[in-house]
Each structure stands twice: as structure tokens, then as C-alpha cells.
Short mmCIF file of N, CA and C in Angstrom, two decimals:
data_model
loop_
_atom_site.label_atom_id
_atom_site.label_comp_id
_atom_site.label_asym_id
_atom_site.label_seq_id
_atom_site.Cartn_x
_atom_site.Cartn_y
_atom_site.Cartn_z
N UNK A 1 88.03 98.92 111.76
CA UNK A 1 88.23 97.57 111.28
C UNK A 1 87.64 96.55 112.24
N UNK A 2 87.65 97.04 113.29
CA UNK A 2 87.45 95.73 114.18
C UNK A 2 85.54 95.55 113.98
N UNK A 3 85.21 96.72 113.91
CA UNK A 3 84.01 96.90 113.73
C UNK A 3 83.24 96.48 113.01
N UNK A 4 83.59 96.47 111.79
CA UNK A 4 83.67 95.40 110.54
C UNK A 4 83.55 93.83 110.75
N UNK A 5 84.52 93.63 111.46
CA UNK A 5 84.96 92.13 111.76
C UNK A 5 84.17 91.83 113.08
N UNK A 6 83.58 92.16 113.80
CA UNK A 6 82.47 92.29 114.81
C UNK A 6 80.97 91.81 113.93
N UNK A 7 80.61 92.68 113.26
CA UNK A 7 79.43 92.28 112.21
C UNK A 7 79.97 91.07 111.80
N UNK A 8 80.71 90.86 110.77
CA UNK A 8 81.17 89.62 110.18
C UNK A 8 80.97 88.61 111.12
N UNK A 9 81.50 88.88 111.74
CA UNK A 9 81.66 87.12 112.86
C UNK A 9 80.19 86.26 113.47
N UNK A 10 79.34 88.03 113.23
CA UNK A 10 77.74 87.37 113.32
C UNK A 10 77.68 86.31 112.62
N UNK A 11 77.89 86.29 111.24
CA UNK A 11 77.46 85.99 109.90
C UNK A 11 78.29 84.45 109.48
N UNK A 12 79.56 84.29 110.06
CA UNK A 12 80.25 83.17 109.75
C UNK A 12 81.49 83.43 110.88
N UNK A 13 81.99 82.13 110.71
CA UNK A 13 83.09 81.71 111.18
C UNK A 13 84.40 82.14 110.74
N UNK A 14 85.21 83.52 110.51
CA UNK A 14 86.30 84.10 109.46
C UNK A 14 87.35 83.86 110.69
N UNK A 15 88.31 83.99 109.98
CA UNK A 15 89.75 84.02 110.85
C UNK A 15 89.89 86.07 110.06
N UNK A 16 90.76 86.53 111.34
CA UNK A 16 91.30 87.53 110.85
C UNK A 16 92.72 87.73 111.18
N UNK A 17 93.97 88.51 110.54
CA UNK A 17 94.62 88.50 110.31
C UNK A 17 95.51 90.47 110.05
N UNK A 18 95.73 90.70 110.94
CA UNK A 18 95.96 92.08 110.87
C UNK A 18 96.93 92.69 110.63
N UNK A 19 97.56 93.33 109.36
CA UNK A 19 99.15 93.72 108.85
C UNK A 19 99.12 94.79 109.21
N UNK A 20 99.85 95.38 110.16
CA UNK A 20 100.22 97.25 110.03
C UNK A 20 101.51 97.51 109.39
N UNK A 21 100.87 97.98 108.22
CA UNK A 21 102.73 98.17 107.29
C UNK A 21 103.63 98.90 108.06
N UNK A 22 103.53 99.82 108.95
CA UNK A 22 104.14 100.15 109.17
C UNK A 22 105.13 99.56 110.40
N UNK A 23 105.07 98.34 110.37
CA UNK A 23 105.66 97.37 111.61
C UNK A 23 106.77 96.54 110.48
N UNK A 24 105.91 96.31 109.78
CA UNK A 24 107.09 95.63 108.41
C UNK A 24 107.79 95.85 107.89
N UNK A 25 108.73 95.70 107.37
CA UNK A 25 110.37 95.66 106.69
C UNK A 25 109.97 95.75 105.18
N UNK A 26 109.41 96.97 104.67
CA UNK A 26 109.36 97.06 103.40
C UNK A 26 110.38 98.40 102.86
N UNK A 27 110.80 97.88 101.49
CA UNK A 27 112.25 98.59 101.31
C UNK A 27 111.50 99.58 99.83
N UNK A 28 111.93 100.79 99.62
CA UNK A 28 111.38 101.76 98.00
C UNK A 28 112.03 101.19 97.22
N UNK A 29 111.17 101.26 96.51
CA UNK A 29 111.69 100.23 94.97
C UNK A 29 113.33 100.82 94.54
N UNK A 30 114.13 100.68 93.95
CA UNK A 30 114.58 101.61 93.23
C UNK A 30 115.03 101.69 92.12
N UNK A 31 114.05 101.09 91.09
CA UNK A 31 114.14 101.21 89.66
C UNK A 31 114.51 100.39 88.96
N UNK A 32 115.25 99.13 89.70
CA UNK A 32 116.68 98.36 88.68
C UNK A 32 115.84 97.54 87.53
N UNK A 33 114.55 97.08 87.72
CA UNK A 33 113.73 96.41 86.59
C UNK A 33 114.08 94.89 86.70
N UNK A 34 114.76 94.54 87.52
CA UNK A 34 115.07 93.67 87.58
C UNK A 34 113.91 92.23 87.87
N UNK A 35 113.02 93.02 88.93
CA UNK A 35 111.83 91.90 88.76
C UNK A 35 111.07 91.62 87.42
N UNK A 36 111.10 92.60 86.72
CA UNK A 36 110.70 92.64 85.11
C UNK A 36 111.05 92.18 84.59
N UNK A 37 112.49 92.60 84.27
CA UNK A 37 113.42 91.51 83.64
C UNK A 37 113.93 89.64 83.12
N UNK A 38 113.90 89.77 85.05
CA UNK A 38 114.23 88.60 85.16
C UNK A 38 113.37 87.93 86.12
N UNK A 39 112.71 88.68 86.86
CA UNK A 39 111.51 87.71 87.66
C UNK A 39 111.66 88.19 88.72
N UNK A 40 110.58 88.40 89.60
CA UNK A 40 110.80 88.83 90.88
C UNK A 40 111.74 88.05 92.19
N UNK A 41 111.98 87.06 91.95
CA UNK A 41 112.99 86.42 92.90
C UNK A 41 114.55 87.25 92.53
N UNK A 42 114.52 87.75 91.33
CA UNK A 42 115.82 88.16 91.37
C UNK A 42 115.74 89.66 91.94
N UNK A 43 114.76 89.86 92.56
CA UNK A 43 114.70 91.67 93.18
C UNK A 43 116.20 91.59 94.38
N UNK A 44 116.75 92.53 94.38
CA UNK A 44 117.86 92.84 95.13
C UNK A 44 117.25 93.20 96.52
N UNK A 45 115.81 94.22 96.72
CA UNK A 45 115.60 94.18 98.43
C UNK A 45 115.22 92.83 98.68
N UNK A 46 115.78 92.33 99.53
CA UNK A 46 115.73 91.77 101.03
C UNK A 46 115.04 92.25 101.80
N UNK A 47 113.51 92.06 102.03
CA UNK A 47 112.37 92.59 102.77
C UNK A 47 111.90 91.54 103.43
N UNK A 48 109.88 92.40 103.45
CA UNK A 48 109.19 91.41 104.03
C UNK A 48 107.73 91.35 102.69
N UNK A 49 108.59 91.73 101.59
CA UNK A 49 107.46 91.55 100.94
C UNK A 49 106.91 90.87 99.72
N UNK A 50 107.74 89.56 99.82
CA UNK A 50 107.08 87.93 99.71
C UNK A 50 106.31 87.73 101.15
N UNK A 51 106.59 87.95 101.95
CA UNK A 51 105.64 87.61 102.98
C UNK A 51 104.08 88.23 103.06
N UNK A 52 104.18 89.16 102.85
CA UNK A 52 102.91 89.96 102.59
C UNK A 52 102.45 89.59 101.11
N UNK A 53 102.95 89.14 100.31
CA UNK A 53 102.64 89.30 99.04
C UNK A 53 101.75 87.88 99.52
N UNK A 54 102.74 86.72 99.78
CA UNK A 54 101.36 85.73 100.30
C UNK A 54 100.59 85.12 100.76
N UNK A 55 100.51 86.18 102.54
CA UNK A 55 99.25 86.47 102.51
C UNK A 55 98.14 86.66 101.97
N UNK A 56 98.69 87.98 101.22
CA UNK A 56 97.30 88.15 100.39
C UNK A 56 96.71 87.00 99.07
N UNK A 57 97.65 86.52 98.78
CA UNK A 57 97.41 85.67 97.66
C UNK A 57 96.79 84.30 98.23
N UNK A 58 96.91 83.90 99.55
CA UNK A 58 96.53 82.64 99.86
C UNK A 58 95.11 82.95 101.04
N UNK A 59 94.62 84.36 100.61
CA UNK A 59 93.37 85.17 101.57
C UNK A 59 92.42 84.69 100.94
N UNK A 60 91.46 84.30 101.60
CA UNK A 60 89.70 83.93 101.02
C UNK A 60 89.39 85.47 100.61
N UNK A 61 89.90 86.30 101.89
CA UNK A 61 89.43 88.28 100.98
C UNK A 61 90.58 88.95 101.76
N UNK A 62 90.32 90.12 101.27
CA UNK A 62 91.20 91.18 101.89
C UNK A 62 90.76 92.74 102.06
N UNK A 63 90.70 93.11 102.82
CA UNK A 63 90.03 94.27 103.40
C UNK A 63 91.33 95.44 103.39
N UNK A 64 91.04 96.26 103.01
CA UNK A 64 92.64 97.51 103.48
C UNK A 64 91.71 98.77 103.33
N UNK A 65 92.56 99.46 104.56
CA UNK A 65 92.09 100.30 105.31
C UNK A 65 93.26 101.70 106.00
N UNK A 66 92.62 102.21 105.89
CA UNK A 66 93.93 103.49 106.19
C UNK A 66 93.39 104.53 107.40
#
């Protein structure tokens, strides 16, 4: 990744921004439908993933990588 973003930075001015899920507070779904239902604010986990969700939504791009 960084390697990536090394080239890039030739090319323009980017901000980067680096999530390792596995540092984050994300909870397994477990079925209730409830974001379906009734909308995702009514989801029962208590996470971090409105936070990640907008990130990505307020990203010029997004790169993911494993």
C-alpha cells in the first residue's frame, strides 16, 4: 500500500488515510433485520461502523487491500 501511495504522491497532492479492521470495534451481524426494517440507525450493535461507513462515503477514492 504504501507503495502505491508513493507513486501517487508523484502525480498529485492526496491525503491518505489508513483503516486496519482489525484495530476496530466491528460487531457480526446477527440477523435481527432490523436495519431493513426500520433503518439502519435502529441496528442494535453499538460499533465502529458508522464511522467507517463515513469515511468511505465522504472519500474522493478508496483503495482495499488484504
Amino acid at each position: 500500500m504504501r507503495t502505491i501511495e508513493e507513486i501517487h504522491k508523484q502525480s498529485c497532492e492526496c491525503e491518505y488515510e489508513y483503516l486496519f479492521l482489525h484495530k476496530v470495534d466491528l460487531k457480526l451481524c446477527k440477523g435481527c433485520h432490523l436495519c431493513i426494517t426500520k433503518g439502519e440507525e435502529f441496528c442494535p450493535l453499538k460499533d465502529d461502523h458508522d464511522i467507517i461507513r463515513n469515511k468511505i462515503e465522504s472519500a474522493d477514492g478508496v483503495i482495499l487491500a488484504s
